[in-house]
Every structure is written in C-alpha cells, then in structure tokens.
Amino acid sequence: MLRIRGTVGDLPVDLTLELDDADWARLRAQLQTTPVASATAAPAVAVKQNDDLWQNAQDLLRAAGQLNGLELLDQLEGLAGDAAAGKRLLVRLRHSGQVKVSSGGDTPLYTWIDPL
C-alpha cells in the first residue's frame, strides 16, 4: 500500500494506492528506465537551446556591425524572451573577445570585430 498526503493548490489530498506484487514490479521497472532517459535528454536540449541562443546573439551583432547598448539590449531581450536572459547575453558579448565596447555618449557602442 502507498499513501500520498499533501495539497494540490489549496485542496487537501489523501490518496491510498493498493498495489500487488506485479504492480510493484511494473512500477520498479518503469522507475529504473524513466529517470535515465529524462536525465540525459533534458540537459542536452537545454545546452542546444543555449548554444543556439548564443549563436543568434553573435549573428545579430555581426550583421549590424555596431549597435548602441540600449538597442542591442532591447534586441537581445526579444531574442532571449526576457530581460534577465538578454542582460546575460549582453555581458557575454562584452567579454567574448569578438566585441569592442566604446563610449558612445549616454550609452556604450558595441562593435563586432573579427578575431585574427
């Protein structure tokens, strides 16, 4: 017997499951195979998405050649989907060695430079 107690939102939950030996064996087999598949697939997808996002951020500045910080941040936020992720991309570009940051008055200018 398996008892689950807790809440789902504001609703209390008290669930009792009665399993025979065959049910336990199937559950054990399922638990042994499922975590391995999900543990290896999820990080690979996240890494691929981060790599694609980073490549797109570089391509954006490379295509423009030069953007002021506010314009670049705005475009990176749109690309990444939120402000925090856009700021992380901006910092990563700044420190990548492929971007020159210079004073542009009120906002810095980000210029793409081709590495030698």
PDB file of N, CA and C in Angstrom, residues 5-48:
ATOM      1  N   ARG A   5      -0.114  11.995   0.925  1.00  0.00           N
ATOM      2  CA  ARG A   5      -0.874  13.069   1.570  1.00  0.00           C
ATOM      3  C   ARG A   5      -0.190  14.392   1.300  1.00  0.00           C
ATOM      4  N   GLY A   6      -0.978  15.416   1.130  1.00  0.00           N
ATOM      5  CA  GLY A   6      -0.444  16.746   0.889  1.00  0.00           C
ATOM      6  C   GLY A   6      -1.538  17.653   0.381  1.00  0.00           C
ATOM      7  N   THR A   7      -1.140  18.624  -0.443  1.00  0.00           N
ATOM      8  CA  THR A   7      -2.111  19.543  -1.026  1.00  0.00           C
ATOM      9  C   THR A   7      -1.773  19.766  -2.492  1.00  0.00           C
ATOM     10  N   VAL A   8      -2.802  20.046  -3.241  1.00  0.00           N
ATOM     11  CA  VAL A   8      -2.660  20.496  -4.625  1.00  0.00           C
ATOM     12  C   VAL A   8      -3.324  21.862  -4.652  1.00  0.00           C
ATOM     13  N   GLY A   9      -2.483  22.895  -4.669  1.00  0.00           N
ATOM     14  CA  GLY A   9      -3.019  24.244  -4.505  1.00  0.00           C
ATOM     15  C   GLY A   9      -3.569  24.365  -3.104  1.00  0.00           C
ATOM     16  N   ASP A  10      -4.829  24.727  -2.976  1.00  0.00           N
ATOM     17  CA  ASP A  10      -5.486  24.840  -1.666  1.00  0.00           C
ATOM     18  C   ASP A  10      -6.228  23.571  -1.285  1.00  0.00           C
ATOM     19  N   LEU A  11      -6.308  22.599  -2.184  1.00  0.00           N
ATOM     20  CA  LEU A  11      -7.083  21.386  -1.937  1.00  0.00           C
ATOM     21  C   LEU A  11      -6.242  20.332  -1.233  1.00  0.00           C
ATOM     22  N   PRO A  12      -6.767  19.774  -0.148  1.00  0.00           N
ATOM     23  CA  PRO A  12      -6.034  18.702   0.525  1.00  0.00           C
ATOM     24  C   PRO A  12      -6.131  17.402  -0.287  1.00  0.00           C
ATOM     25  N   VAL A  13      -5.059  16.610  -0.242  1.00  0.00           N
ATOM     26  CA  VAL A  13      -5.011  15.340  -0.964  1.00  0.00           C
ATOM     27  C   VAL A  13      -4.642  14.242   0.026  1.00  0.00           C
ATOM     28  N   ASP A  14      -5.423  13.178   0.019  1.00  0.00           N
ATOM     29  CA  ASP A  14      -5.119  11.994   0.813  1.00  0.00           C
ATOM     30  C   ASP A  14      -5.467  10.804  -0.080  1.00  0.00           C
ATOM     31  N   LEU A  15      -4.435  10.211  -0.658  1.00  0.00           N
ATOM     32  CA  LEU A  15      -4.622   9.171  -1.670  1.00  0.00           C
ATOM     33  C   LEU A  15      -3.956   7.883  -1.200  1.00  0.00           C
ATOM     34  N   THR A  16      -4.683   6.785  -1.299  1.00  0.00           N
ATOM     35  CA  THR A  16      -4.134   5.489  -0.942  1.00  0.00           C
ATOM     36  C   THR A  16      -4.186   4.590  -2.168  1.00  0.00           C
ATOM     37  N   LEU A  17      -3.026   4.002  -2.491  1.00  0.00           N
ATOM     38  CA  LEU A  17      -2.938   3.079  -3.621  1.00  0.00           C
ATOM     39  C   LEU A  17      -2.597   1.691  -3.094  1.00  0.00           C
ATOM     40  N   GLU A  18      -3.347   0.709  -3.513  1.00  0.00           N
ATOM     41  CA  GLU A  18      -3.042  -0.660  -3.136  1.00  0.00           C
ATOM     42  C   GLU A  18      -2.472  -1.360  -4.361  1.00  0.00           C
ATOM     43  N   LEU A  19      -1.236  -1.833  -4.223  1.00  0.00           N
ATOM     44  CA  LEU A  19      -0.536  -2.475  -5.329  1.00  0.00           C
ATOM     45  C   LEU A  19      -0.178  -3.901  -4.947  1.00  0.00           C
ATOM     46  N   ASP A  20      -0.384  -4.830  -5.886  1.00  0.00           N
ATOM     47  CA  ASP A  20       0.067  -6.200  -5.625  1.00  0.00           C
ATOM     48  C   ASP A  20       1.507  -6.351  -6.126  1.00  0.00           C
ATOM     49  N   ASP A  21       2.073  -7.526  -6.009  1.00  0.00           N
ATOM     50  CA  ASP A  21       3.475  -7.746  -6.374  1.00  0.00           C
ATOM     51  C   ASP A  21       3.749  -7.431  -7.844  1.00  0.00           C
ATOM     52  N   ALA A  22       2.839  -7.763  -8.716  1.00  0.00           N
ATOM     53  CA  ALA A  22       3.023  -7.494 -10.149  1.00  0.00           C
ATOM     54  C   ALA A  22       3.019  -5.983 -10.418  1.00  0.00           C
ATOM     55  N   ASP A  23       2.142  -5.243  -9.732  1.00  0.00           N
ATOM     56  CA  ASP A  23       2.099  -3.785  -9.883  1.00  0.00           C
ATOM     57  C   ASP A  23       3.407  -3.156  -9.418  1.00  0.00           C
ATOM     58  N   TRP A  24       3.932  -3.619  -8.275  1.00  0.00           N
ATOM     59  CA  TRP A  24       5.195  -3.101  -7.760  1.00  0.00           C
ATOM     60  C   TRP A  24       6.333  -3.389  -8.732  1.00  0.00           C
ATOM     61  N   ALA A  25       6.319  -4.567  -9.330  1.00  0.00           N
ATOM     62  CA  ALA A  25       7.372  -4.938 -10.289  1.00  0.00           C
ATOM     63  C   ALA A  25       7.331  -4.027 -11.512  1.00  0.00           C
ATOM     64  N   ARG A  26       6.136  -3.761 -12.029  1.00  0.00           N
ATOM     65  CA  ARG A  26       5.999  -2.852 -13.183  1.00  0.00           C
ATOM     66  C   ARG A  26       6.437  -1.439 -12.819  1.00  0.00           C
ATOM     67  N   LEU A  27       6.056  -0.981 -11.630  1.00  0.00           N
ATOM     68  CA  LEU A  27       6.445   0.353 -11.185  1.00  0.00           C
ATOM     69  C   LEU A  27       7.961   0.449 -11.028  1.00  0.00           C
ATOM     70  N   ARG A  28       8.572  -0.574 -10.441  1.00  0.00           N
ATOM     71  CA  ARG A  28      10.020  -0.601 -10.268  1.00  0.00           C
ATOM     72  C   ARG A  28      10.729  -0.569 -11.622  1.00  0.00           C
ATOM     73  N   ALA A  29      10.240  -1.348 -12.573  1.00  0.00           N
ATOM     74  CA  ALA A  29      10.828  -1.377 -13.916  1.00  0.00           C
ATOM     75  C   ALA A  29      10.691  -0.019 -14.602  1.00  0.00           C
ATOM     76  N   GLN A  30       9.550   0.603 -14.445  1.00  0.00           N
ATOM     77  CA  GLN A  30       9.316   1.917 -15.051  1.00  0.00           C
ATOM     78  C   GLN A  30      10.231   2.975 -14.440  1.00  0.00           C
ATOM     79  N   LEU A  31      10.398   2.945 -13.132  1.00  0.00           N
ATOM     80  CA  LEU A  31      11.236   3.933 -12.459  1.00  0.00           C
ATOM     81  C   LEU A  31      12.704   3.752 -12.800  1.00  0.00           C
ATOM     82  N   GLN A  32      13.114   2.547 -13.113  1.00  0.00           N
ATOM     83  CA  GLN A  32      14.514   2.304 -13.464  1.00  0.00           C
ATOM     84  C   GLN A  32      14.840   2.800 -14.863  1.00  0.00           C
ATOM     85  N   THR A  33      13.880   2.823 -15.765  1.00  0.00           N
ATOM     86  CA  THR A  33      14.156   3.259 -17.133  1.00  0.00           C
ATOM     87  C   THR A  33      13.845   4.729 -17.361  1.00  0.00           C
ATOM     88  N   THR A  34      12.844   5.274 -16.730  1.00  0.00           N
ATOM     89  CA  THR A  34      12.419   6.648 -16.995  1.00  0.00           C
ATOM     90  C   THR A  34      13.434   7.701 -16.578  1.00  0.00           C
ATOM     91  N   PRO A  35      13.995   7.688 -15.362  1.00  0.00           N
ATOM     92  CA  PRO A  35      14.916   8.759 -14.988  1.00  0.00           C
ATOM     93  C   PRO A  35      16.150   8.830 -15.869  1.00  0.00           C
ATOM     94  N   VAL A  36      16.652   7.708 -16.327  1.00  0.00           N
ATOM     95  CA  VAL A  36      17.837   7.712 -17.173  1.00  0.00           C
ATOM     96  C   VAL A  36      17.555   8.441 -18.471  1.00  0.00           C
ATOM     97  N   ALA A  37      16.415   8.159 -19.091  1.00  0.00           N
ATOM     98  CA  ALA A  37      16.072   8.806 -20.355  1.00  0.00           C
ATOM     99  C   ALA A  37      15.854  10.302 -20.162  1.00  0.00           C
ATOM    100  N   SER A  38      15.114  10.699 -19.129  1.00  0.00           N
ATOM    101  CA  SER A  38      14.835  12.120 -18.942  1.00  0.00           C
ATOM    102  C   SER A  38      16.063  12.870 -18.440  1.00  0.00           C
ATOM    103  N   ALA A  39      16.916  12.231 -17.661  1.00  0.00           N
ATOM    104  CA  ALA A  39      18.103  12.902 -17.143  1.00  0.00           C
ATOM    105  C   ALA A  39      19.102  13.202 -18.252  1.00  0.00           C
ATOM    106  N   THR A  40      19.170  12.366 -19.261  1.00  0.00           N
ATOM    107  CA  THR A  40      20.114  12.623 -20.343  1.00  0.00           C
ATOM    108  C   THR A  40      19.515  13.519 -21.418  1.00  0.00           C
ATOM    109  N   ALA A  41      18.226  13.478 -21.624  1.00  0.00           N
ATOM    110  CA  ALA A  41      17.616  14.258 -22.696  1.00  0.00           C
ATOM    111  C   ALA A  41      17.452  15.730 -22.312  1.00  0.00           C
ATOM    112  N   ALA A  42      17.033  16.028 -21.099  1.00  0.00           N
ATOM    113  CA  ALA A  42      16.754  17.408 -20.710  1.00  0.00           C
ATOM    114  C   ALA A  42      17.990  18.303 -20.781  1.00  0.00           C
ATOM    115  N   PRO A  43      19.136  17.922 -20.206  1.00  0.00           N
ATOM    116  CA  PRO A  43      20.298  18.810 -20.312  1.00  0.00           C
ATOM    117  C   PRO A  43      20.761  18.994 -21.745  1.00  0.00           C
ATOM    118  N   ALA A  44      20.674  17.968 -22.562  1.00  0.00           N
ATOM    119  CA  ALA A  44      21.104  18.094 -23.950  1.00  0.00           C
ATOM    120  C   ALA A  44      20.254  19.126 -24.689  1.00  0.00           C
ATOM    121  N   VAL A  45      18.960  19.117 -24.438  1.00  0.00           N
ATOM    122  CA  VAL A  45      18.064  20.091 -25.071  1.00  0.00           C
ATOM    123  C   VAL A  45      18.384  21.494 -24.566  1.00  0.00           C
ATOM    124  N   ALA A  46      18.597  21.653 -23.259  1.00  0.00           N
ATOM    125  CA  ALA A  46      18.897  22.967 -22.697  1.00  0.00           C
ATOM    126  C   ALA A  46      20.216  23.512 -23.237  1.00  0.00           C
ATOM    127  N   VAL A  47      21.228  22.656 -23.329  1.00  0.00           N
ATOM    128  CA  VAL A  47      22.518  23.091 -23.871  1.00  0.00           C
ATOM    129  C   VAL A  47      22.372  23.501 -25.322  1.00  0.00           C
ATOM    130  N   LYS A  48      21.615  22.736 -26.107  1.00  0.00           N
ATOM    131  CA  LYS A  48      21.402  23.061 -27.518  1.00  0.00           C
ATOM    132  C   LYS A  48      20.694  24.409 -27.658  1.00  0.00           C
TER     133      LYS A  48
END
